[in-house]
Amino acid sequence: MDHFNYHRGELCAEDVPLTRIAAQVGTPVYVYSAATLTRHFGLFRQALAWTDHLVCFAVKSNSNLAVLKLLGDLGAGMDVVSGGEYARARAAGVPGDRIVFSGVGKTVAEMRMAIEGGIRQVNLESEPEMRALSALAASMGAVVPVAVRVNPDVDARTHEKIATGKSENKFGIPIARAAEVYAEAAALPGLQVVGIDVHIGSQLTDLEPFRAAYAKVADLTRTLRADGHAISRLDLGGGLGIPYRRDNNAPPLPIEYGQVIRETVGDLGCEIEIEPGRNIVGNAGVLLSQVIYVKQGEGRDFLIVDAAMNDLARPAMYGAHHDIVPVAEPAVGAPVRPFDVVGPVCESGDTFQKGAELPQMAAGDLIAFRSAGAYGAVMASEYNSRPLVPEVLVSGDHFAVIRARPTFEEMLARDSIPEWL
Ligand code: LLP
């Protein structure tokens, strides 16, 4: 459930008509609903209410400071994967002891930043990284809580570019070698082994891969405890999918996911951390765009809109589907016809959807790409020198610009021409 619905013939974000946002901020623009974010975060908390837990929002899915502040104030922890994300989480007011640091290639500079600023736990992805963190922490006189990310060799049954739990993927250390790696971690200075970390992929629409991975983590917990390690936390990653098509079977709910966690690792007495991103913010956002032209093509009509692949990369990158809806509510029974919805960027890949069934559309009409709150704005670029897409947060009947659209001057000011040219 989200808070983007038609009221009095217009698509609204909570109580704000999207036409109002388009008029004041212009298009394209991402629009997020605070109520939806709050609701989705609450569902994960509820799903883990049976145990000690921390829901660490995956900052990579949407790193706007206002979004992080909203979630942080609700008690969320943060899962960060770079120095930049760490800085964002801290700037949004999230204390270091609620931040976990993941990512395959943390640099020494990034790890230093986390140690200096405070960190709940570093999720180690390889032995060289483990040794680098140990040397750094020891040199700083610090002891860093760590978990080792294990690769359980489980097929997440999702898009290959976002599956991370198979042995051929670059993530984590093979679960079969875990005992050896934990033995080294325990012997190294500057590290305190506290848990196990796993993340098998994103946009999972089936609970069985989670069940398989978490069952392996449960076995490993018992093995490591028998070896004398104090495993008190399990970081079970993110990945629960969302419905991208309203006409499709919905993926499992957070409460059902929480049940799988309980059934697989619930008897171990560990504090549970999870790192959902998409499920919290995906359906809390839309990308609002305006039709520039309706163009008659050969055997098809194109809807040329002012959003493009640089603003929302997922369709071009993963062949992802985002439902496209008109902002003006179509009359009941109004005829629809197919449009290829495309952006103005000079690549054929700049196609959002072929054959989208829409009512009669004209230049100037507004449309919304649904389910665009996660991996939308964060993956945007200025390709074709299109200024970075702005973001707006709605709460009830008011809204605020939470990232302004840069002017051309601001965009150009980041470049400089050397004096010798
Ligand atoms: N934890 C780790 C270690 C991750 O790598 C990820 C996502 C998450 C948590 C959050 O997963 P989520 O709950 O959002 O599924 N750009 C792609 C998605 C990449 C996901 C990468 N890792 C997309 O647009 O679909």
PDB file of N, CA and C and ligand atoms in Angstrom, residues 58 60-61 79 81 102 149 162 199 201-203 237-240 275-279 314 318 374-375 379, ligand 1:
ATOM      1  N   ALA A  58      19.050   0.457   3.763  1.00  0.00           N
ATOM      2  CA  ALA A  58      20.133   0.414   2.776  1.00  0.00           C
ATOM      3  C   ALA A  58      20.204   1.779   2.086  1.00  0.00           C
ATOM      4  N   LYS A  60      22.009   3.024  -0.073  1.00  0.00           N
ATOM      5  CA  LYS A  60      22.215   3.063  -1.526  1.00  0.00           C
ATOM      6  C   LYS A  60      20.906   3.183  -2.303  1.00  0.00           C
ATOM      7  N   SER A  61      19.802   2.742  -1.702  1.00  0.00           N
ATOM      8  CA  SER A  61      18.541   2.752  -2.443  1.00  0.00           C
ATOM      9  C   SER A  61      17.960   4.163  -2.554  1.00  0.00           C
ATOM     10  N   ASP A  79      22.577   1.053   6.654  1.00  0.00           N
ATOM     11  CA  ASP A  79      23.590   0.201   6.027  1.00  0.00           C
ATOM     12  C   ASP A  79      24.266   1.062   4.972  1.00  0.00           C
ATOM     13  N   VAL A  81      27.707   1.843   2.286  1.00  0.00           N
ATOM     14  CA  VAL A  81      28.709   1.114   1.500  1.00  0.00           C
ATOM     15  C   VAL A  81      29.815   2.016   0.962  1.00  0.00           C
ATOM     16  N   SER A 102      28.957  -1.939   4.976  1.00  0.00           N
ATOM     17  CA  SER A 102      29.079  -3.066   4.056  1.00  0.00           C
ATOM     18  C   SER A 102      29.847  -2.610   2.821  1.00  0.00           C
ATOM     19  N   ARG A 149      31.028 -11.283   5.950  1.00  0.00           N
ATOM     20  CA  ARG A 149      29.956 -11.589   4.995  1.00  0.00           C
ATOM     21  C   ARG A 149      30.275 -12.912   4.327  1.00  0.00           C
ATOM     22  N   ILE A 162      21.636  -8.251 -10.188  1.00  0.00           N
ATOM     23  CA  ILE A 162      21.440  -7.886  -8.772  1.00  0.00           C
ATOM     24  C   ILE A 162      21.380  -9.123  -7.879  1.00  0.00           C
ATOM     25  N   HIS A 199      23.971 -11.440   2.436  1.00  0.00           N
ATOM     26  CA  HIS A 199      23.013 -10.705   1.585  1.00  0.00           C
ATOM     27  C   HIS A 199      23.047 -11.399   0.226  1.00  0.00           C
ATOM     28  N   GLY A 201      20.918 -10.912  -2.585  1.00  0.00           N
ATOM     29  CA  GLY A 201      20.465 -10.266  -3.814  1.00  0.00           C
ATOM     30  C   GLY A 201      19.305  -9.342  -3.543  1.00  0.00           C
ATOM     31  N   SER A 202      18.820  -8.733  -4.608  1.00  0.00           N
ATOM     32  CA  SER A 202      17.803  -7.695  -4.481  1.00  0.00           C
ATOM     33  C   SER A 202      16.591  -8.057  -5.345  1.00  0.00           C
ATOM     34  N   GLN A 203      15.449  -7.480  -4.994  1.00  0.00           N
ATOM     35  CA  GLN A 203      14.187  -7.740  -5.708  1.00  0.00           C
ATOM     36  C   GLN A 203      13.878  -9.241  -5.725  1.00  0.00           C
ATOM     37  N   GLY A 237      20.985  -8.983   5.756  1.00  0.00           N
ATOM     38  CA  GLY A 237      20.947  -8.296   4.460  1.00  0.00           C
ATOM     39  C   GLY A 237      19.574  -7.747   4.126  1.00  0.00           C
ATOM     40  N   GLY A 238      19.439  -7.326   2.876  1.00  0.00           N
ATOM     41  CA  GLY A 238      18.154  -6.800   2.405  1.00  0.00           C
ATOM     42  C   GLY A 238      17.632  -7.707   1.304  1.00  0.00           C
ATOM     43  N   GLY A 239      16.869  -7.134   0.395  1.00  0.00           N
ATOM     44  CA  GLY A 239      16.524  -7.892  -0.806  1.00  0.00           C
ATOM     45  C   GLY A 239      15.069  -8.215  -1.042  1.00  0.00           C
ATOM     46  N   LEU A 240      14.202  -7.997  -0.029  1.00  0.00           N
ATOM     47  CA  LEU A 240      12.797  -8.353  -0.255  1.00  0.00           C
ATOM     48  C   LEU A 240      12.200  -7.471  -1.356  1.00  0.00           C
ATOM     49  N   GLU A 275      18.760  -5.267   6.309  1.00  0.00           N
ATOM     50  CA  GLU A 275      19.177  -4.088   5.523  1.00  0.00           C
ATOM     51  C   GLU A 275      18.235  -3.843   4.346  1.00  0.00           C
ATOM     52  N   PRO A 276      16.938  -3.674   4.586  1.00  0.00           N
ATOM     53  CA  PRO A 276      16.045  -3.445   3.451  1.00  0.00           C
ATOM     54  C   PRO A 276      16.219  -2.036   2.880  1.00  0.00           C
ATOM     55  N   GLY A 277      16.133  -1.921   1.587  1.00  0.00           N
ATOM     56  CA  GLY A 277      16.195  -0.628   0.925  1.00  0.00           C
ATOM     57  C   GLY A 277      14.944  -0.454   0.082  1.00  0.00           C
ATOM     58  N   ARG A 278      14.903  -1.220  -1.009  1.00  0.00           N
ATOM     59  CA  ARG A 278      13.812  -1.095  -1.980  1.00  0.00           C
ATOM     60  C   ARG A 278      12.438  -1.218  -1.340  1.00  0.00           C
ATOM     61  N   ASN A 279      12.286  -2.174  -0.420  1.00  0.00           N
ATOM     62  CA  ASN A 279      10.965  -2.425   0.133  1.00  0.00           C
ATOM     63  C   ASN A 279      10.456  -1.253   0.968  1.00  0.00           C
ATOM     64  N   ARG A 314      16.784   2.436 -14.465  1.00  0.00           N
ATOM     65  CA  ARG A 314      16.464   1.013 -14.312  1.00  0.00           C
ATOM     66  C   ARG A 314      15.910   0.347 -15.574  1.00  0.00           C
ATOM     67  N   TYR A 318      18.328  -2.589 -16.587  1.00  0.00           N
ATOM     68  CA  TYR A 318      17.927  -3.951 -16.230  1.00  0.00           C
ATOM     69  C   TYR A 318      16.695  -4.413 -16.997  1.00  0.00           C
ATOM     70  N   ALA A 374      13.150   3.837  -5.065  1.00  0.00           N
ATOM     71  CA  ALA A 374      14.409   3.141  -4.776  1.00  0.00           C
ATOM     72  C   ALA A 374      15.225   3.004  -6.045  1.00  0.00           C
ATOM     73  N   TYR A 375      16.507   3.260  -5.952  1.00  0.00           N
ATOM     74  CA  TYR A 375      17.423   3.136  -7.090  1.00  0.00           C
ATOM     75  C   TYR A 375      16.945   3.991  -8.275  1.00  0.00           C
ATOM     76  N   MET A 379      20.622   6.783  -8.777  1.00  0.00           N
ATOM     77  CA  MET A 379      21.339   6.303  -9.960  1.00  0.00           C
ATOM     78  C   MET A 379      21.273   7.307 -11.113  1.00  0.00           C
TER      79      MET A 379
HETATM   80  N1  LLP B   1      22.498  -4.854   1.710  1.00  0.00           N
HETATM   81  C1  LLP B   1      23.456  -5.033   0.775  1.00  0.00           C
HETATM   82  C2  LLP B   1      24.769  -5.509   1.208  1.00  0.00           C
HETATM   83  C3  LLP B   1      23.188  -4.762  -0.568  1.00  0.00           C
HETATM   84  O1  LLP B   1      24.133  -4.946  -1.476  1.00  0.00           O
HETATM   85  C4  LLP B   1      21.904  -4.289  -0.956  1.00  0.00           C
HETATM   86  C5  LLP B   1      21.590  -3.990  -2.353  1.00  0.00           C
HETATM   87  C6  LLP B   1      20.946  -4.103   0.062  1.00  0.00           C
HETATM   88  C7  LLP B   1      21.272  -4.397   1.384  1.00  0.00           C
HETATM   89  C8  LLP B   1      19.576  -3.583  -0.220  1.00  0.00           C
HETATM   90  O2  LLP B   1      18.830  -4.425  -1.029  1.00  0.00           O
HETATM   91  P1  LLP B   1      17.266  -4.108  -1.286  1.00  0.00           P
HETATM   92  O3  LLP B   1      16.541  -4.349   0.017  1.00  0.00           O
HETATM   93  O4  LLP B   1      17.149  -2.715  -1.715  1.00  0.00           O
HETATM   94  O5  LLP B   1      16.882  -5.078  -2.325  1.00  0.00           O
HETATM   95  N2  LLP B   1      20.306  -0.926  -8.616  1.00  0.00           N
HETATM   96  C9  LLP B   1      19.568  -2.166  -8.537  1.00  0.00           C
HETATM   97  C10 LLP B   1      19.581  -2.755  -7.146  1.00  0.00           C
HETATM   98  C11 LLP B   1      20.975  -3.025  -6.600  1.00  0.00           C
HETATM   99  C12 LLP B   1      20.965  -3.596  -5.222  1.00  0.00           C
HETATM  100  C13 LLP B   1      22.334  -3.685  -4.660  1.00  0.00           C
HETATM  101  N3  LLP B   1      22.425  -4.104  -3.311  1.00  0.00           N
HETATM  102  C14 LLP B   1      18.152  -1.930  -9.021  1.00  0.00           C
HETATM  103  O6  LLP B   1      17.833  -0.807  -9.441  1.00  0.00           O
HETATM  104  O7  LLP B   1      17.336  -2.841  -9.048  1.00  0.00           O
END
